[in-house]
Tab-separated table of C-alpha atoms and ligand atoms in Angstrom:
chain	number	residue	atom	x	y	z
A	17	MET	CA	18.323	33.469	19.701
A	18	HIS	CA	15.368	31.650	21.069
A	19	MET	CA	16.045	27.837	21.539
A	20	ASP	CA	12.695	26.628	20.195
A	21	ILE	CA	12.901	28.646	16.970
A	22	ASP	CA	16.597	28.086	16.282
A	23	ASN	CA	17.437	27.323	12.626
A	24	LYS	CA	13.882	27.038	11.270
A	25	LEU	CA	13.257	30.752	11.465
A	26	PRO	CA	12.773	32.330	8.036
A	27	VAL	CA	15.923	34.114	6.900
A	28	HIS	CA	13.973	36.684	4.903
A	29	VAL	CA	10.481	37.948	5.779
A	30	GLY	CA	8.413	40.251	3.614
A	31	PHE	CA	5.605	42.419	4.856
A	32	ILE	CA	2.699	43.784	2.840
A	33	MET	CA	1.521	46.432	5.294
A	34	ASP	CA	-2.119	46.752	4.401
A	35	GLY	CA	-5.142	48.237	6.097
A	36	ASN	CA	-3.946	51.591	7.362
A	37	GLY	CA	-6.794	53.471	5.648
A	38	ARG	CA	-9.513	51.137	7.000
A	39	TRP	CA	-8.030	51.276	10.499
A	40	ALA	CA	-8.360	55.058	10.425
A	41	LYS	CA	-11.776	54.950	8.919
A	42	LYS	CA	-13.012	52.765	11.739
A	43	ARG	CA	-11.962	55.589	14.058
A	44	ALA	CA	-13.578	58.253	11.916
A	45	MET	CA	-10.100	59.703	11.257
A	46	PRO	CA	-8.320	60.636	8.017
A	47	ARG	CA	-6.377	57.883	6.144
A	48	THR	CA	-3.122	59.642	7.020
A	49	PHE	CA	-3.803	58.962	10.733
A	50	GLY	CA	-3.717	55.294	9.839
A	51	HIS	CA	-0.329	55.665	8.039
A	52	LYS	CA	1.152	57.344	11.113
A	53	ALA	CA	-0.031	54.446	13.219
A	54	GLY	CA	1.281	52.062	10.534
A	55	ALA	CA	4.714	53.670	10.808
A	56	GLU	CA	4.741	52.868	14.582
A	57	THR	CA	3.850	49.237	13.795
A	58	LEU	CA	6.734	49.063	11.327
A	59	ARG	CA	9.183	50.159	13.978
A	60	THR	CA	7.875	47.638	16.505
A	61	VAL	CA	7.869	44.790	13.999
A	62	ILE	CA	11.339	45.575	12.605
A	63	ASP	CA	12.803	45.774	16.087
A	64	GLU	CA	11.300	42.423	17.053
A	65	CYS	CA	12.611	40.794	13.843
A	66	ARG	CA	16.077	42.017	14.578
A	67	LYS	CA	15.897	40.919	18.160
A	68	ILE	CA	14.933	37.320	17.343
A	69	GLY	CA	17.504	36.872	14.621
A	70	ILE	CA	15.772	37.305	11.310
A	71	ARG	CA	18.322	38.475	8.823
A	72	TYR	CA	16.367	40.281	6.134
A	73	VAL	CA	13.095	42.159	6.322
A	74	THR	CA	11.450	43.628	3.274
A	75	CYS	CA	8.499	46.015	3.725
A	76	TYR	CA	6.211	47.212	0.984
A	77	ALA	CA	6.074	50.922	1.787
A	78	PHE	CA	5.022	52.394	-1.538
A	79	SER	CA	4.152	50.762	-4.850
A	80	THR	CA	4.530	52.151	-8.312
A	81	GLU	CA	0.725	52.571	-8.295
A	82	ASN	CA	0.537	54.468	-5.031
A	83	TRP	CA	1.260	57.804	-6.764
A	84	LYS	CA	-2.465	57.705	-7.828
A	85	ARG	CA	-3.626	58.392	-4.263
A	86	PRO	CA	-4.800	61.843	-3.227
A	87	LYS	CA	-1.974	64.313	-3.147
A	88	GLU	CA	-2.334	65.019	0.532
A	89	GLU	CA	-2.072	61.358	1.332
A	90	VAL	CA	1.120	61.001	-0.786
A	91	THR	CA	2.523	64.106	0.921
A	92	VAL	CA	2.037	62.662	4.342
A	93	LEU	CA	3.499	59.343	3.314
A	94	MET	CA	6.629	61.095	2.053
A	95	ARG	CA	6.914	62.952	5.302
A	96	LEU	CA	6.626	59.698	7.282
A	97	PHE	CA	9.360	58.180	5.091
A	98	ASP	CA	11.544	61.178	5.640
A	99	GLU	CA	11.106	60.909	9.443
A	100	TYR	CA	11.902	57.273	9.354
A	101	LEU	CA	15.015	57.819	7.338
A	102	ASP	CA	16.252	60.419	9.797
A	103	GLU	CA	15.739	58.038	12.591
A	104	ALA	CA	17.540	55.253	10.792
A	105	ALA	CA	20.397	57.642	10.132
A	106	ALA	CA	20.634	58.508	13.797
A	107	ARG	CA	21.264	54.815	14.536
A	108	PHE	CA	22.838	53.755	11.317
A	109	ASP	CA	25.173	51.284	12.973
A	110	LYS	CA	22.300	48.914	13.650
A	111	SER	CA	20.752	47.859	10.336
A	112	ARG	CA	21.779	47.836	6.717
A	113	MET	CA	19.255	49.875	4.784
A	114	ILE	CA	18.473	49.234	1.132
A	115	PHE	CA	15.685	50.935	-0.837
A	116	ILE	CA	14.338	48.750	-3.574
A	117	GLY	CA	12.447	50.440	-6.360
A	118	ASP	CA	12.958	53.372	-8.644
A	119	LYS	CA	14.261	56.223	-6.529
A	120	SER	CA	14.238	58.718	-9.412
A	121	ARG	CA	10.694	59.790	-8.785
A	122	PHE	CA	11.100	60.875	-5.174
A	123	PRO	CA	11.766	64.467	-4.055
A	124	GLU	CA	15.475	65.157	-4.203
A	125	GLY	CA	15.986	65.515	-0.476
A	126	LEU	CA	14.400	62.162	0.203
A	127	ARG	CA	16.333	60.493	-2.571
A	128	ASP	CA	19.667	61.867	-1.205
A	129	LYS	CA	18.833	60.517	2.220
A	130	MET	CA	18.183	57.095	0.718
A	131	LEU	CA	21.518	57.063	-1.145
A	132	ARG	CA	23.368	58.309	1.886
A	133	LEU	CA	21.865	55.675	4.200
A	134	GLU	CA	22.586	52.866	1.742
A	135	LYS	CA	26.180	54.025	1.634
A	136	ASP	CA	26.607	54.544	5.390
A	137	THR	CA	25.188	51.122	6.268
A	138	ALA	CA	26.688	49.119	3.454
A	139	SER	CA	29.146	47.240	5.642
A	140	ILE	CA	26.526	45.937	8.144
A	141	ASP	CA	25.600	42.329	7.385
A	142	ASP	CA	23.744	40.878	10.370
A	143	PHE	CA	20.467	42.642	9.759
A	144	THR	CA	19.113	44.198	6.565
A	145	ILE	CA	15.993	46.275	6.135
A	146	MET	CA	14.825	46.611	2.509
A	147	LEU	CA	12.184	49.233	2.064
A	148	ALA	CA	10.209	48.828	-1.155
A	149	MET	CA	9.595	52.394	-2.341
A	150	ASN	CA	8.171	53.158	-5.762
A	151	TYR	CA	8.636	49.439	-6.204
A	152	GLY	CA	6.897	47.079	-8.607
A	153	GLY	CA	7.875	43.420	-9.074
A	154	ARG	CA	7.191	43.514	-12.841
A	155	ASP	CA	9.113	46.744	-13.190
A	156	GLU	CA	12.073	45.116	-11.369
A	157	ILE	CA	11.949	42.129	-13.803
A	158	VAL	CA	11.701	44.384	-16.864
A	159	ARG	CA	14.668	46.387	-15.644
A	160	ALA	CA	16.730	43.231	-15.178
A	161	ALA	CA	15.839	42.105	-18.715
A	162	ARG	CA	16.823	45.467	-20.109
A	163	ALA	CA	20.162	45.419	-18.246
A	164	LEU	CA	20.976	41.945	-19.489
A	165	ALA	CA	19.962	42.824	-23.022
A	166	ALA	CA	22.398	45.824	-22.898
A	167	LYS	CA	25.192	43.595	-21.663
A	168	ALA	CA	24.494	41.058	-24.438
A	169	ALA	CA	24.434	43.842	-27.029
A	170	SER	CA	27.745	45.165	-25.932
A	171	GLY	CA	29.299	41.690	-25.897
A	172	GLU	CA	29.907	41.709	-22.074
A	173	ILE	CA	27.824	38.558	-21.714
A	174	ASP	CA	26.640	35.775	-23.993
A	175	THR	CA	22.912	35.331	-24.340
A	176	GLU	CA	23.285	31.610	-23.847
A	177	ASP	CA	24.861	32.222	-20.426
A	178	ILE	CA	21.829	33.909	-18.970
A	179	ASP	CA	20.388	31.654	-16.302
A	180	GLU	CA	18.414	32.281	-13.118
A	181	ASP	CA	21.479	33.237	-11.115
A	182	ILE	CA	22.678	35.777	-13.602
A	183	PHE	CA	19.131	37.179	-13.856
A	184	ALA	CA	18.771	37.481	-10.115
A	185	ARG	CA	21.971	39.523	-10.008
A	186	GLU	CA	20.205	42.334	-11.832
A	187	LEU	CA	17.352	42.554	-9.262
A	188	TYR	CA	17.066	45.303	-6.739
A	189	THR	CA	17.336	42.749	-3.957
A	190	TYR	CA	20.610	41.169	-5.030
A	191	PRO	CA	22.446	39.702	-3.120
A	192	ALA	CA	19.699	39.090	-0.527
A	193	PRO	CA	18.291	35.541	-0.556
A	194	ASP	CA	14.770	34.862	-1.851
A	195	CYS	CA	11.911	35.678	0.466
A	196	ASP	CA	10.970	32.723	2.709
A	197	PHE	CA	7.797	34.167	4.241
A	198	ILE	CA	5.407	36.830	3.184
A	199	ILE	CA	2.914	38.315	5.686
A	200	ARG	CA	-0.038	40.357	4.438
A	201	THR	CA	-2.383	42.058	6.833
A	202	SER	CA	-5.996	43.245	6.442
A	203	GLY	CA	-7.616	40.165	4.870
A	204	GLU	CA	-6.488	40.793	1.274
A	205	GLU	CA	-4.967	37.669	-0.187
A	206	ARG	CA	-2.818	38.733	-3.078
A	207	LEU	CA	0.790	39.686	-3.935
A	208	SER	CA	0.028	43.089	-5.525
A	209	ASN	CA	3.235	43.177	-7.508
A	210	PHE	CA	5.485	42.654	-4.452
A	211	LEU	CA	8.710	40.543	-4.790
A	212	MET	CA	7.421	38.606	-7.804
A	213	TRP	CA	10.702	36.895	-8.605
A	214	GLN	CA	11.807	36.415	-5.031
A	215	SER	CA	8.530	34.841	-3.889
A	216	ALA	CA	8.604	31.846	-6.228
A	217	TYR	CA	8.869	29.488	-3.169
A	218	SER	CA	7.695	31.801	-0.421
A	219	GLU	CA	5.204	30.684	2.228
A	220	PHE	CA	2.338	33.074	2.590
A	221	TYR	CA	0.504	34.175	5.717
A	222	PHE	CA	-2.649	36.243	5.641
A	223	THR	CA	-4.395	37.755	8.658
A	224	ASP	CA	-7.494	39.913	8.951
A	225	THR	CA	-5.693	42.127	11.422
A	226	LEU	CA	-5.157	45.640	10.070
A	227	TRP	CA	-1.538	46.692	9.797
A	228	PRO	CA	-1.688	49.286	12.712
A	229	ASP	CA	-3.001	46.528	14.964
A	230	PHE	CA	-0.323	44.003	14.003
A	231	GLY	CA	2.297	43.625	16.714
A	232	LYS	CA	4.788	41.371	18.335
A	233	GLU	CA	2.230	38.880	19.396
A	234	GLU	CA	0.811	38.489	15.899
A	235	LEU	CA	4.359	38.335	14.420
A	236	HIS	CA	5.194	35.428	16.714
A	237	LYS	CA	1.926	33.685	15.826
A	238	ALA	CA	2.801	33.992	12.152
A	239	LEU	CA	6.359	32.793	12.681
A	240	ASP	CA	5.179	29.853	14.714
A	241	GLU	CA	2.957	28.835	11.778
A	242	TYR	CA	5.790	29.257	9.322
A	243	MET	CA	7.948	26.917	11.407
A	244	ARG	CA	5.278	24.253	11.350
A	245	ARG	CA	5.024	24.281	7.541
A	246	LYS	CA	6.930	21.824	5.416
A	247	ARG	CA	8.762	23.471	2.543
A	248	ARG	CA	9.479	21.186	-0.339
A	249	PHE	CA	10.763	23.526	-3.067
A	250	GLY	CA	9.221	21.307	-5.704
A	251	GLY	CA	10.758	18.151	-4.161
A	252	VAL	CA	8.846	15.466	-2.157
B	2	LIG	C1	-1.515	50.165	2.849
B	2	LIG	O1	-2.641	50.569	3.592
B	2	LIG	C2	-0.334	50.923	3.233
B	2	LIG	C3	0.389	51.692	2.420
B	2	LIG	C4	0.142	51.952	0.980
B	2	LIG	C5	1.595	52.469	2.923
B	2	LIG	C6	2.487	51.777	3.934
B	2	LIG	C7	3.017	52.811	4.785
B	2	LIG	C8	3.248	52.687	6.087
B	2	LIG	C9	3.017	51.456	6.905
B	2	LIG	C10	3.627	53.908	6.918
B	2	LIG	C11	4.939	54.434	6.819
B	2	LIG	C12	6.033	53.616	6.256
B	2	LIG	C13	7.352	53.877	6.510
B	2	LIG	C14	8.373	53.164	5.779
B	2	LIG	C15	7.786	54.820	7.575
B	2	LIG	P1	-3.866	51.252	2.799
B	2	LIG	O2	-3.687	52.709	2.930
B	2	LIG	O3	-3.900	50.665	1.456
B	2	LIG	O4	-5.045	50.709	3.707
B	2	LIG	P2	-6.498	50.388	3.162
B	2	LIG	O5	-6.421	49.260	2.208
B	2	LIG	O6	-7.224	50.073	4.399
B	2	LIG	O7	-6.993	51.597	2.464
């Protein structure tokens, strides 16, 4: 690990990979061209995070709302996910892979690959990649509430015992720690239903750079800024 960044590095970084469509449009190319370039950026950024010692990376790949996009765009995204999963499987000893979100809506082949990768990488604990796929922060919270209500109804838990820790255990991301730092590209400054619970104390970083143009240099710039911030978690 780098001497100067040592223990102040964020443990868990989230990426809202925005701007693929605009990047392609600027080049008079179809939006899907931007997604392909975006997938390359994802590889570069994840490799760099692993190299410098970040432990958890969560990437917003597909939201519960993204199904509304044109069919051909959704198809290309599914193909890019599929390729990425095959690659991850080919080097599955490197990173733990977790897919957060509702897998049930994906094509069966893709869903099977997700489940297999999660299983095959389950014992790796130095670096975890969480891909948010058909993910929504509110949906995640509603599911947790529903799971706890069922446990209370069956007598497995007491309603009085439900606290933040018990609630967090029902989230897709359990047992990963909360997100320390959320980076969003392309100039939009909002959370868009990403990690709602886990971002309660996150630091945010926004850049006008479009996701396909984001790279190692920008990542380090963002991390440098994170390390200069003072986090108080509600204290003084
Ligand atoms: C946002 O850009 C990006 C997405 C909705 C998809 C993210 C997907 C990738 C980075 C590519 C592949 C991912 C994996 C996991 C291999 P946008 O299309 O909303 O851009 P715009 O706001 O400029 O239209």
